Coordinates of C-alpha atoms in Angstrom, one line a residue:
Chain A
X214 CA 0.0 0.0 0.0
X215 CA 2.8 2.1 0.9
X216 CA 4.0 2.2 -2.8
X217 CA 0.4 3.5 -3.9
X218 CA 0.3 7.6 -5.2
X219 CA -3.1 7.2 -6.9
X220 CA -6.2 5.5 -5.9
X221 CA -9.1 5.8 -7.8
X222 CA -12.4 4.5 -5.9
X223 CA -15.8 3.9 -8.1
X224 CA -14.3 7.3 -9.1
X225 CA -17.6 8.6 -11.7
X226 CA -17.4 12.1 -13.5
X227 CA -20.3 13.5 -15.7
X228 CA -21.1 16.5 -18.3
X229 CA -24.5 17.3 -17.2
X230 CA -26.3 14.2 -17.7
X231 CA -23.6 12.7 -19.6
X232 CA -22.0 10.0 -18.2
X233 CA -18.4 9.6 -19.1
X234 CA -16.6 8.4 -16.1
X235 CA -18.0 4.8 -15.1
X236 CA -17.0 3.0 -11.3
X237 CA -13.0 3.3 -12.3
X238 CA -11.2 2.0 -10.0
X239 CA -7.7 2.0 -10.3
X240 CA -4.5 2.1 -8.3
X241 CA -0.9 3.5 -9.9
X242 CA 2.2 3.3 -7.9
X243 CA 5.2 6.0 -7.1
X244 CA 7.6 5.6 -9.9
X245 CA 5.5 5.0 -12.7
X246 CA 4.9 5.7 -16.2
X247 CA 0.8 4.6 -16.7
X248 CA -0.8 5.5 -20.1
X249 CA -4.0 5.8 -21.1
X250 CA -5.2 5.0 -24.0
X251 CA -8.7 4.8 -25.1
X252 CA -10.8 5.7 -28.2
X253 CA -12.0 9.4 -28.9
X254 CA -15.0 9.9 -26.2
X255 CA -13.6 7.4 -24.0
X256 CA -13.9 9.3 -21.4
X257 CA -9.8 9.1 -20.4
X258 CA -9.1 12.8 -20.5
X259 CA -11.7 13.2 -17.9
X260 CA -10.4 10.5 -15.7
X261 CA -6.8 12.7 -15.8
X262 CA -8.3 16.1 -15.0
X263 CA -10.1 14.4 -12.8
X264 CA -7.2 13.7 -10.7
X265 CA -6.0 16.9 -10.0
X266 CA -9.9 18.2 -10.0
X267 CA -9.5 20.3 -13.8
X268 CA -12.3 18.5 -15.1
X269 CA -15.3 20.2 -12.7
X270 CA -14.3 23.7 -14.7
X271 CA -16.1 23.0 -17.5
X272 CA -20.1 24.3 -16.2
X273 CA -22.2 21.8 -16.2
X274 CA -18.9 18.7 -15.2
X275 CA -19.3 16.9 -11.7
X276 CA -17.8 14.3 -10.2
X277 CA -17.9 11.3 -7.4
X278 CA -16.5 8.9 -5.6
X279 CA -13.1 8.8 -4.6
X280 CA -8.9 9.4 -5.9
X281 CA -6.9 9.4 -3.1
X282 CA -3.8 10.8 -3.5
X283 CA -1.5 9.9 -0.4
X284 CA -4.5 8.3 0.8
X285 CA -6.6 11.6 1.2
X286 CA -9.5 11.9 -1.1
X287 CA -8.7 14.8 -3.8
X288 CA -12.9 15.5 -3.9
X289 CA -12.7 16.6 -0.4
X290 CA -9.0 18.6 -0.7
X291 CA -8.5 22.1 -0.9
X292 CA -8.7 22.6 -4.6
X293 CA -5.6 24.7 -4.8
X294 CA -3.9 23.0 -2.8
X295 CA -4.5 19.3 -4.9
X296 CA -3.7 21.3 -8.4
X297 CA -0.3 22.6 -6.5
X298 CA 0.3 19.5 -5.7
X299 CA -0.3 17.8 -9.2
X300 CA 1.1 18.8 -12.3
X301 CA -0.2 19.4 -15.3
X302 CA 1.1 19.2 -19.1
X303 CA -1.3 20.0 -21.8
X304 CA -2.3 18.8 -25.2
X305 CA -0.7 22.6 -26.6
X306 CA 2.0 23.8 -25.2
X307 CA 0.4 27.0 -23.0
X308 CA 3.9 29.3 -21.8
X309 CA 2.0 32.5 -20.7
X310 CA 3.0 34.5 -23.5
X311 CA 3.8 37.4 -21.2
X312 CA 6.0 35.7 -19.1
X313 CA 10.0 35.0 -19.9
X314 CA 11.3 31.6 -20.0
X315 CA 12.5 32.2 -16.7
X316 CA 9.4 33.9 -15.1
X317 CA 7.5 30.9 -16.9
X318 CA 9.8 28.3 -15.2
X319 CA 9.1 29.7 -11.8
X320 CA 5.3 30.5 -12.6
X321 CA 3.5 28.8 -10.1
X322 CA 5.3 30.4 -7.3
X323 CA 5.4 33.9 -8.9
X324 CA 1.6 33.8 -10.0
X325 CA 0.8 31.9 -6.3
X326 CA 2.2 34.9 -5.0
X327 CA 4.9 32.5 -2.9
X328 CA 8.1 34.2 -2.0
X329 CA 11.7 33.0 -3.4
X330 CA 15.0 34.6 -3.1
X331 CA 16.6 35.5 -6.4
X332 CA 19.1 32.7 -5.4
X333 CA 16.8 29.9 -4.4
X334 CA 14.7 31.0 -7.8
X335 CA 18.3 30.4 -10.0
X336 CA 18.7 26.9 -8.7
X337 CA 15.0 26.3 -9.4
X338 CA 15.0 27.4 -13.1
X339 CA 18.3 25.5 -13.8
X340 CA 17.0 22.1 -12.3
X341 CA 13.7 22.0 -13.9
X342 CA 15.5 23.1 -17.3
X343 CA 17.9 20.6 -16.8
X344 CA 15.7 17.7 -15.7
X345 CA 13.2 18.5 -18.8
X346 CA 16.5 18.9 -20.7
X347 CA 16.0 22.5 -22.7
X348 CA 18.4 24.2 -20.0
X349 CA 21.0 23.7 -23.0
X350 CA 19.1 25.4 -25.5
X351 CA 18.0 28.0 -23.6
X352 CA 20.2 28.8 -21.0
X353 CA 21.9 32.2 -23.0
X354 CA 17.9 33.4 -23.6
X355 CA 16.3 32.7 -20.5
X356 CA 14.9 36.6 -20.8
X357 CA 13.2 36.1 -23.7
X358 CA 9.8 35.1 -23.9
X359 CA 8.9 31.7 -23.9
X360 CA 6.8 32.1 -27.2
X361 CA 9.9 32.2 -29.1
X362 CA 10.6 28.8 -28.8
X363 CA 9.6 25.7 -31.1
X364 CA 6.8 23.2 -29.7
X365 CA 8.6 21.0 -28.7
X366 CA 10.6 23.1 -26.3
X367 CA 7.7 24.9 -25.8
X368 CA 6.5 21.8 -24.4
X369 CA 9.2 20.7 -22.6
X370 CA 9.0 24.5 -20.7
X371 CA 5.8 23.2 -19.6
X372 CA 6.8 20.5 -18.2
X373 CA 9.7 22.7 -16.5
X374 CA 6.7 24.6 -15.4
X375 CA 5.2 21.7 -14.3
X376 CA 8.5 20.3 -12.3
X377 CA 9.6 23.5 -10.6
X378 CA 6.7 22.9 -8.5
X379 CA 7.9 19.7 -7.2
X380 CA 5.4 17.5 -7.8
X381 CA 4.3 14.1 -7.0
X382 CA 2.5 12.9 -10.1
X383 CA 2.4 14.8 -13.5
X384 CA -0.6 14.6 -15.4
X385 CA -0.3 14.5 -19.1
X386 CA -2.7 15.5 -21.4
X387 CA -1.7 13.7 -25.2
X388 CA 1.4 15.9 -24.7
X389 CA 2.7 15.1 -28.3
X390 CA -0.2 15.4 -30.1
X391 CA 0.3 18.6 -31.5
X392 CA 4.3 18.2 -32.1
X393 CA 6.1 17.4 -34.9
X394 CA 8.2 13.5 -34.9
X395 CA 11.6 15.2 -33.7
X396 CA 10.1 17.3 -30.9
X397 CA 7.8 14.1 -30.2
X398 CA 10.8 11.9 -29.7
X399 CA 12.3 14.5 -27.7
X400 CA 9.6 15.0 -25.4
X401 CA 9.0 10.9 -24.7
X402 CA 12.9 10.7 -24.3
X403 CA 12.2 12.5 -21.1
X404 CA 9.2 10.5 -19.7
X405 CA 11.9 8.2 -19.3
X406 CA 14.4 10.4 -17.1
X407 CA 11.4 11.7 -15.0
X408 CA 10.3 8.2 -13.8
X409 CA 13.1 8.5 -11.3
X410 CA 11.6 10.9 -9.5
X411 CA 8.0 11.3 -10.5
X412 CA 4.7 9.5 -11.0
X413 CA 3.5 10.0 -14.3
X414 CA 0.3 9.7 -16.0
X415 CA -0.3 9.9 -19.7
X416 CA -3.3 9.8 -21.6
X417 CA -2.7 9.0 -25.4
X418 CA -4.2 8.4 -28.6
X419 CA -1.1 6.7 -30.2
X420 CA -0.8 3.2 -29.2
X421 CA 2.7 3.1 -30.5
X422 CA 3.5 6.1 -28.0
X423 CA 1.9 4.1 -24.9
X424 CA 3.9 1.1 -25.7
X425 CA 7.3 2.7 -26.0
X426 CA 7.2 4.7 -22.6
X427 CA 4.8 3.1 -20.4
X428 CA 5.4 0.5 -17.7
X429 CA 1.5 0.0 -17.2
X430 CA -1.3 1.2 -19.2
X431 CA -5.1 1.7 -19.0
X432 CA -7.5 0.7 -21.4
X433 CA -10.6 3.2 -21.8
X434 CA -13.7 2.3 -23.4
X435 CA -17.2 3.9 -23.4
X436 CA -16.3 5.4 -19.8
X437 CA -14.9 2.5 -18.3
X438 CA -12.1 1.1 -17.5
X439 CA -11.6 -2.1 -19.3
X440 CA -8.1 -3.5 -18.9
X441 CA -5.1 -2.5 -16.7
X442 CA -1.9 -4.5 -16.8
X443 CA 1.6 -4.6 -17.7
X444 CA 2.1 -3.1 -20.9
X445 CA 3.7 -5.9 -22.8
X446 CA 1.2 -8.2 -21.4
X447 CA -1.5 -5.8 -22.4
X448 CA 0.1 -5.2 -25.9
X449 CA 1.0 -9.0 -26.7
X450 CA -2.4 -11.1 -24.8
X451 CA -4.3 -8.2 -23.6
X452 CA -7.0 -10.2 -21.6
X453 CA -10.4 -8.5 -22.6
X454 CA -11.5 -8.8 -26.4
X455 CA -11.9 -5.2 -26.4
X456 CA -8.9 -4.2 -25.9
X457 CA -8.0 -7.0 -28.6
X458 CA -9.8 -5.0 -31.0
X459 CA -8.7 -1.5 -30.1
X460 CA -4.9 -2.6 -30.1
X461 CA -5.3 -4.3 -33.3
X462 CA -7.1 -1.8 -34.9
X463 CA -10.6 -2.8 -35.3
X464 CA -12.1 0.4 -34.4
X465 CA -10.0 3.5 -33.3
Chain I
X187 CA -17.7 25.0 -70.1
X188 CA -18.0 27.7 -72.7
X189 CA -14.8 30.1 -72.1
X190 CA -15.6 32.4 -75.7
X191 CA -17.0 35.3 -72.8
X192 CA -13.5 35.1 -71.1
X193 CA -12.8 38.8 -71.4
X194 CA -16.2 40.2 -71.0
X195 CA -16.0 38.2 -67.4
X196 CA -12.9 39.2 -66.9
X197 CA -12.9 43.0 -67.8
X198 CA -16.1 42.9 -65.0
X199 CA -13.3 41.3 -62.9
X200 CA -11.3 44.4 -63.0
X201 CA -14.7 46.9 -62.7
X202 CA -15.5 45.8 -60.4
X203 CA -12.2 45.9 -58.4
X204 CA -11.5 49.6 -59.7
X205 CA -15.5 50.3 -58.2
X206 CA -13.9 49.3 -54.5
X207 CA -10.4 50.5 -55.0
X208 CA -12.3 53.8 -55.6
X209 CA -14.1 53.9 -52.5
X210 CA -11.6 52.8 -50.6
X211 CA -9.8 55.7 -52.0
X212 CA -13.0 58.4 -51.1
X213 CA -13.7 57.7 -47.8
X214 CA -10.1 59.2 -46.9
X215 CA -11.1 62.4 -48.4
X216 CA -13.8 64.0 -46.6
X217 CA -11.6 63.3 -43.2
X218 CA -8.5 64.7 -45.1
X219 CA -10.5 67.9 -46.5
X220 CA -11.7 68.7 -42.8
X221 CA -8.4 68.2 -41.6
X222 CA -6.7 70.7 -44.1
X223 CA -9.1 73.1 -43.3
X224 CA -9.0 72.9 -39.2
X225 CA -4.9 73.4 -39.1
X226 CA -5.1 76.1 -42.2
X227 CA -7.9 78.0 -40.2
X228 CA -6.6 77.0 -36.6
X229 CA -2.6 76.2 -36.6
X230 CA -2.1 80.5 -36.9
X231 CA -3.9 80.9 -33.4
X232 CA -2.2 78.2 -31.4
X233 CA 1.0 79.8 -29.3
X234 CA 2.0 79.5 -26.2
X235 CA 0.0 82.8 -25.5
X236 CA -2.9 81.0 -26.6
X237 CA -2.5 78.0 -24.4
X238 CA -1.6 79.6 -21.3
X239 CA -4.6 82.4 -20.9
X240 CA -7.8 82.8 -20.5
X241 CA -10.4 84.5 -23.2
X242 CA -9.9 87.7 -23.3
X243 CA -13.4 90.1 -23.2
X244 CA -14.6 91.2 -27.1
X245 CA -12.7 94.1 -28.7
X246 CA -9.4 92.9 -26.6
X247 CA -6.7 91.0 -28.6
X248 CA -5.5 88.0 -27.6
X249 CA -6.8 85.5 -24.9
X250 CA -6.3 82.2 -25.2
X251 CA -8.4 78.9 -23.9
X252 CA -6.2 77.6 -20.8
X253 CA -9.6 77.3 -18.9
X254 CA -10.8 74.6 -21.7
X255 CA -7.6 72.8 -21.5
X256 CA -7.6 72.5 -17.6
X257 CA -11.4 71.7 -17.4
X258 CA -11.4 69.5 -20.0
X259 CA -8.2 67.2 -18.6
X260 CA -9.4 67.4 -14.7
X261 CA -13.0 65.7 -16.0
X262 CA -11.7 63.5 -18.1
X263 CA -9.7 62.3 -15.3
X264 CA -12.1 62.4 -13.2
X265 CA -14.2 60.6 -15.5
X266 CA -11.9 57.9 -16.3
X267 CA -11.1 57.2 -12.5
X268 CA -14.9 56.4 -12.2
X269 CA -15.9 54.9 -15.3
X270 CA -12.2 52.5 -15.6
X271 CA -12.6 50.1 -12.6
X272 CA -16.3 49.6 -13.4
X273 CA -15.5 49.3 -17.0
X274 CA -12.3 47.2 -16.6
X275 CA -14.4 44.5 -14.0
X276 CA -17.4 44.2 -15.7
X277 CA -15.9 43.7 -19.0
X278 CA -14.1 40.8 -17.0
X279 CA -16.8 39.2 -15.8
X280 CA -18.7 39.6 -19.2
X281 CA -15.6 37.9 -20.7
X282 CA -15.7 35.0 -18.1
X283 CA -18.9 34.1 -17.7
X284 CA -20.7 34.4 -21.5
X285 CA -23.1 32.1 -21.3
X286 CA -24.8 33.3 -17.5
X287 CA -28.3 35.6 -17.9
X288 CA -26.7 38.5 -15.8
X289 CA -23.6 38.5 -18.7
X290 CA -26.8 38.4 -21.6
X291 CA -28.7 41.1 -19.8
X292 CA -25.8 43.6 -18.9
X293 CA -25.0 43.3 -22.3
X294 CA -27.7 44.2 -23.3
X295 CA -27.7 47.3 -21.3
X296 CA -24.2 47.9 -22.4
X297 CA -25.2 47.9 -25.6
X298 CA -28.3 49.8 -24.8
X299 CA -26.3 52.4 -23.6
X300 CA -23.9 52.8 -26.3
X301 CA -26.7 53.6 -27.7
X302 CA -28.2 56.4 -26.0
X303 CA -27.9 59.8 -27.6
X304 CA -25.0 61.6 -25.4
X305 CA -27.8 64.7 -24.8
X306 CA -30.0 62.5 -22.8
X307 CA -27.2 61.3 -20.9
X308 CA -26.9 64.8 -20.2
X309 CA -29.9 65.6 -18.9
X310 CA -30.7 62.7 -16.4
X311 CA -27.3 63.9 -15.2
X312 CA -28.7 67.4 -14.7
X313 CA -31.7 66.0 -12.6
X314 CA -29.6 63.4 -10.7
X315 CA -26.6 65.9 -9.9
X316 CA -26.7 69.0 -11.0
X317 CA -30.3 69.9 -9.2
X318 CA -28.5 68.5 -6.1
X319 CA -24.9 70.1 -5.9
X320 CA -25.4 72.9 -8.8
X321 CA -23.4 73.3 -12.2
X322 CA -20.2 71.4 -12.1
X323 CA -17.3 69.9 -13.4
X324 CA -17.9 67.2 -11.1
X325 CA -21.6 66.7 -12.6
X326 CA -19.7 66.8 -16.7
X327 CA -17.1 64.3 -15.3
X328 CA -20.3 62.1 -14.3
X329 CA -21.7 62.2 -17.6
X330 CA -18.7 61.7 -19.6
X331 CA -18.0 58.5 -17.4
X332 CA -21.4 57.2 -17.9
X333 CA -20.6 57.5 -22.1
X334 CA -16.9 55.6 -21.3
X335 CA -18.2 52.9 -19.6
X336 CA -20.1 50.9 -22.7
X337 CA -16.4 51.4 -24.9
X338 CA -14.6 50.2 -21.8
X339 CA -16.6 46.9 -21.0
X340 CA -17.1 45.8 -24.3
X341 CA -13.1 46.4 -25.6
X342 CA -11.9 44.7 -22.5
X343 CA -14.4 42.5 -22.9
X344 CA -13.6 41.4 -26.6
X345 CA -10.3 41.6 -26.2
X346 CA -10.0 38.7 -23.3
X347 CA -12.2 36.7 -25.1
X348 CA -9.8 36.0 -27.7
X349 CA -7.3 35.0 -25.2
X350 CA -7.0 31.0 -25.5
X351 CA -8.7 28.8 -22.6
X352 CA -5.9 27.2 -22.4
X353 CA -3.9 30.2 -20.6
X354 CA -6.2 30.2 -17.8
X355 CA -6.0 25.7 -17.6
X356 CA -2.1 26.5 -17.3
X357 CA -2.4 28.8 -14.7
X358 CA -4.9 26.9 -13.0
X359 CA -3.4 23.7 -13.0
X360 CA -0.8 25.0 -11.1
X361 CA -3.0 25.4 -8.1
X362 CA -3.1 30.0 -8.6
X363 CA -6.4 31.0 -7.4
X364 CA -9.0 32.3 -9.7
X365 CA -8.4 36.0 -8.9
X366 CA -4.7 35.6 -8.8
X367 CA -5.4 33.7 -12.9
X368 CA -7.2 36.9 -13.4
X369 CA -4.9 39.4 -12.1
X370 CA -1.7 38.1 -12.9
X371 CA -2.5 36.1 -16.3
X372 CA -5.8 37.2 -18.2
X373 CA -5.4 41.1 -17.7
X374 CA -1.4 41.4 -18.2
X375 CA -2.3 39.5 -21.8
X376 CA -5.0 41.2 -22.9
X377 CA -3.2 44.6 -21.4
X378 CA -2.5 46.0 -24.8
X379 CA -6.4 45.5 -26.0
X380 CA -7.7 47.0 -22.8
X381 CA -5.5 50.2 -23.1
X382 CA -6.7 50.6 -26.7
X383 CA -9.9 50.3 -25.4
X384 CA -9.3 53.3 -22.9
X385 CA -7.7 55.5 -25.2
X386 CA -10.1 55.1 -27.6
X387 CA -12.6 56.2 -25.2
X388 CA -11.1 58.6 -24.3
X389 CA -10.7 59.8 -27.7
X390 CA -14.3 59.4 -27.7
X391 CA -15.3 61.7 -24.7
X392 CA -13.2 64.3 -24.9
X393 CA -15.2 65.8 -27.6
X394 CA -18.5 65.6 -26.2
X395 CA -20.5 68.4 -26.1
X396 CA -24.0 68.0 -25.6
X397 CA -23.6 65.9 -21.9
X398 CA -21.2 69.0 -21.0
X399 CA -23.7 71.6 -21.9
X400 CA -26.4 71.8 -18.6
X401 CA -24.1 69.8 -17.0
X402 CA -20.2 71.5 -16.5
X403 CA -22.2 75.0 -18.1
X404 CA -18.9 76.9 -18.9
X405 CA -16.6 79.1 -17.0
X406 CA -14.2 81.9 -18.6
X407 CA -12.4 81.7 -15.9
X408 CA -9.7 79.3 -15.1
X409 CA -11.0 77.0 -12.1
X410 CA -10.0 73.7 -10.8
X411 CA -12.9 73.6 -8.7
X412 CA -14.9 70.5 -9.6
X413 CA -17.7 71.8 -7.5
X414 CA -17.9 74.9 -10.1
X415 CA -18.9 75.5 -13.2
X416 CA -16.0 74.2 -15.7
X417 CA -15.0 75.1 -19.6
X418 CA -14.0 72.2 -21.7
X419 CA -12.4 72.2 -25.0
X420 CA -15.4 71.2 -27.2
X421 CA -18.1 73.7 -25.5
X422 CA -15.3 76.6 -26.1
X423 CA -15.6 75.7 -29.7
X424 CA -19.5 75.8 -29.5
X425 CA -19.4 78.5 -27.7
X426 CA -17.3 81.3 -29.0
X427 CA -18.1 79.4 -33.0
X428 CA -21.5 80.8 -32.1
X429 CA -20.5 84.5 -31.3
X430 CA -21.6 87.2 -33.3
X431 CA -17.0 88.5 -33.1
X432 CA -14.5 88.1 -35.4
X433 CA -11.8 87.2 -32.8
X434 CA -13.7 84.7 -30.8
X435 CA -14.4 82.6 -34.2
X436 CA -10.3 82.2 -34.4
X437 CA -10.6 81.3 -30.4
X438 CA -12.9 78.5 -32.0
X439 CA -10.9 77.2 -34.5
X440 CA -7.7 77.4 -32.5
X441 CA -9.5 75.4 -29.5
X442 CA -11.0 72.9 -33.3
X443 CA -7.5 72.5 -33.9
X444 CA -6.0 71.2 -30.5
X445 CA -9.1 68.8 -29.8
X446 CA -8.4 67.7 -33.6
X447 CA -4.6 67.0 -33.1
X448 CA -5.3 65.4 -29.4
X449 CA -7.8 63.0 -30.9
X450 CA -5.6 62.3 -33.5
X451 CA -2.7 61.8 -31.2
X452 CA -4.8 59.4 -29.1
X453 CA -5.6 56.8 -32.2
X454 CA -2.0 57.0 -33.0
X455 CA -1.0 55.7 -29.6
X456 CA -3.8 53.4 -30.0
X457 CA -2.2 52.0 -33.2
X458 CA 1.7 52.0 -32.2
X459 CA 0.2 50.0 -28.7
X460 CA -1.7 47.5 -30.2
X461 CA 1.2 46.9 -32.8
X462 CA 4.1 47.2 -30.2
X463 CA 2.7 45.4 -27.2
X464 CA 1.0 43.2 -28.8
X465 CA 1.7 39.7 -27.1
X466 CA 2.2 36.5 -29.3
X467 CA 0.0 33.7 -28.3

């Protein structure tokens, strides 16, 4: 139990009267790379902004049961307190476009309106850089905005963003999906150097990309989970016959 | 398909095209012609004399329209200190919440009130303030507010609607408050839209007559009393344009010429701020 970050209990998230979440229950240990994968509708980008509490936002979204994080129930949390805690990497990259690659690092303790010593902010900035591995390319423009940069290190900022926090778990939101091959190989080089320290969480729509970084992954259908397992089991004798068909392309 | 009508199609191609190039081309000139004609009339009466005095009484040379100038900047201040926060907020909250009634319905009265003619605004002014505390600058600065606000919601408004959703997700996600998303992400982006929006009201009040007339009255006196009567800029124009003398018409046109080039200045600044500070989503 120790081991467990995430627990989802009979965890259920609607739109209205649209029921897209359905009894998941689901537990993902520290260290971890889980992917989620799922047909469009699926429901599995609700499950993740479920986690960190994104997805009751939208008017109309709500949410119940239970996803304990460190054993506390997220639902009853302080809501800023569960999203510090959790980060968050989108489908687009999103740099605030009026911050500096710098400022943007340090974000969430500027815009939380958290103290930091110039010193203590350095050291922050240079180990998220380096650990989402663009402190190379930016380190002699780390005053310019972060707009300026390509996707893909646009995208890994956001995770920098997402790091200098010091999170638990990251939550990612088919982080690829709108990057070119390079900058796509570039950012799922890293999921593999951030499973040392963090719990990640990524929801995909490329089966290819949950099999090449994922230890466990999540299989999504009509709102409910169908399948969790090893992702070589699930990929080679996956044991439901739905996931059979996703994986081998039957529907998509 | 036939092509033997080729050029006849194609000759209408180019009428047409010569039609909109040509009105493209008129609609500069009526603003260019009463340009020409304010600075040729006005430019000869604007010196330092003329900006630093007061009217001078008929028969007496000189005078100048410092009153107008000093009226007309305290209640625009004053105006824009009243009319911004309100603007600024509710434009927030109209760009945050589109889809509640109370966004639809104070809309609609924005809108509403864009509408109404600046003379009416005016006069419920006189009845609210000016039948309570008298004829005042305070009582203009009121009504020239009241015609900022509906420029001031619906700029800010429009112009942090186009702002991405996505911005806000970031900043949320990392566990900032919904104020602190407000303060410190929505508004510094859409900064350069809401200043535009300002100036342009700005632009947009400072030559307002009719709300000034029973409201500020007039003073030939210089007075930064907000309690008194005040002059402004564009009832100095009405006023001494409508006198039967020689030497207050060039008062007018001097006082035409300044509100002309202050306007003008204002778009400009609009423009460069827009272009300059734009941010790049």
């Amino acid at each position: 139990m120790e081991n467990t970050i995430v627990k989802a209990e009979n965890y259920n998230a609607w739109f209205g009267d649209n029921h897209v979440v359905k009894d998941v229950n689901i537990s993902i240990n520290r260290n971890e790379v889980i992917a989620v994968m799922g047909p469009s509708g699926c429901g599995k980008t609700t499950f993740l902004r479920g986690i960190n509490r994104m997805h009751e936002l939208i008017p109309g979204a709500t949410a119940k049961g239970k996803i304990l994080l460190d054993s506390q129930n997220v639902l009853d949390m302080n809501v800023i307190y569960v999203r510090a805690k959790i980060g968050m990497v989108f489908q687009r990259p999103n740099p605030f476009p009026n911050l500096s690659i710098y400022e943007n690092v340090v974000a969430g303790y500027l815009l939380n309106g958290i103290k930091v010593s110039k010193a203590d902010k350095d050291v922050i900035v240079e180990k998220s850089l380096t650990s989402s591995a663009l402190w190379n390319e930016v380190k002699d423009s780390l005053h310019k905005k972060g707009t300026f940069l390509s996707g893909g290190q646009q995208q890994r900022l956001c995770i920098a963003r997402a790091i200098a926090m010091e999170p638990e778990l990251i939550l990612f939101d088919e982080p690829t999906s709108a990057l070119d091959p390079i900058s796509t190989s570039s950012v799922e080089a890293l999921f593999h150097e951030l499973k040392t320290k963090y719990t990640l969480i990524i929801v995909t729509h490329n089966m290819q990309q949950a099999a090449r970084v994922s230890d466990r992954t999540a299989f999504f259908y009509m709102g409910e989970l169908v399948e969790f397992d090893d992702t070589k089991q699930m990929f080679t004798a996956p044991a439901d016959q739905r996931t059979q068909n996703y994986i081998t392309g039957r529907f998509s | 398909m036939n092509l033997s009508n080729a050029g006849y199609r194609n000759s209408k191609s180019i009428l047409f095209q010569s039609v909109i190039v040509f009105f493209a081309f008129l609609i500069t000139i009526p603003l260019i012609i009463v340009l020409l004609y304010i600075i040729e009339k006005g430019v000869l009466q604007v010196n330092w004399h003329f900006l630093t005095n007061v009217p001078k009484p008929v028969g007496e040379k000189g005078g100048g329209i410092v009153n107008a100038l000093v009226g007309s900047a305290i209640m625009v201040g004053v105006a824009s200190v009243m009319a911004l926060p309100i603007g600024i907020l509710a434009g927030i909250y109209l760009s945050e919440n589109s889809k509640s009634k109370l966004a639809y319905y104070s809309g609609l009265c924005v809108d509403i009130l864009q509408g109404v003619p600046s003379i009416v605004i005016g006069i419920v002014i006189y009845y609210w303030v000016v039948l309570t505390i008298g004829y005042s600058g305070l009582a203009g600065s009121v009504a020239l507010g009241i015609m900022m606000l509906p420029i001031v919601i619906r700029s800010t408004e429009q112009t942090l609607r186009l702002l991405p959703p996505s911005l806000k997700e970031a900043a949320l996600s990392l566990g900032v408050p919904y104020h602190r998303v407000i303060l410190k992400v929505i508004v510094p982006c859409g900064f350069a839209g809401i200043l535009s929006g300002i100036m342009l009201s700005i632009a947009r009040i400072i030559g307002e007559t009719a709300p000034l007339l029973f409201t500020a009255l007039g003073n030939s006196f210089l007075s930064t009393n907000l309690l008194k009567p005040m002059e402004s800029l564009p009832h100095v124009i009405y006023y001494y344009a409508t006198s039967p003398y020689d030497d207050w018409h060039d008062l007018a046109w001097g006082a035409s010429f300044i509100l002309l080039m202050f306007v003008l200045l204002l778009n400009i600044i609009t423009k460069v701020i827009t272009r300059k500070w734009k941010i790049q989503l």
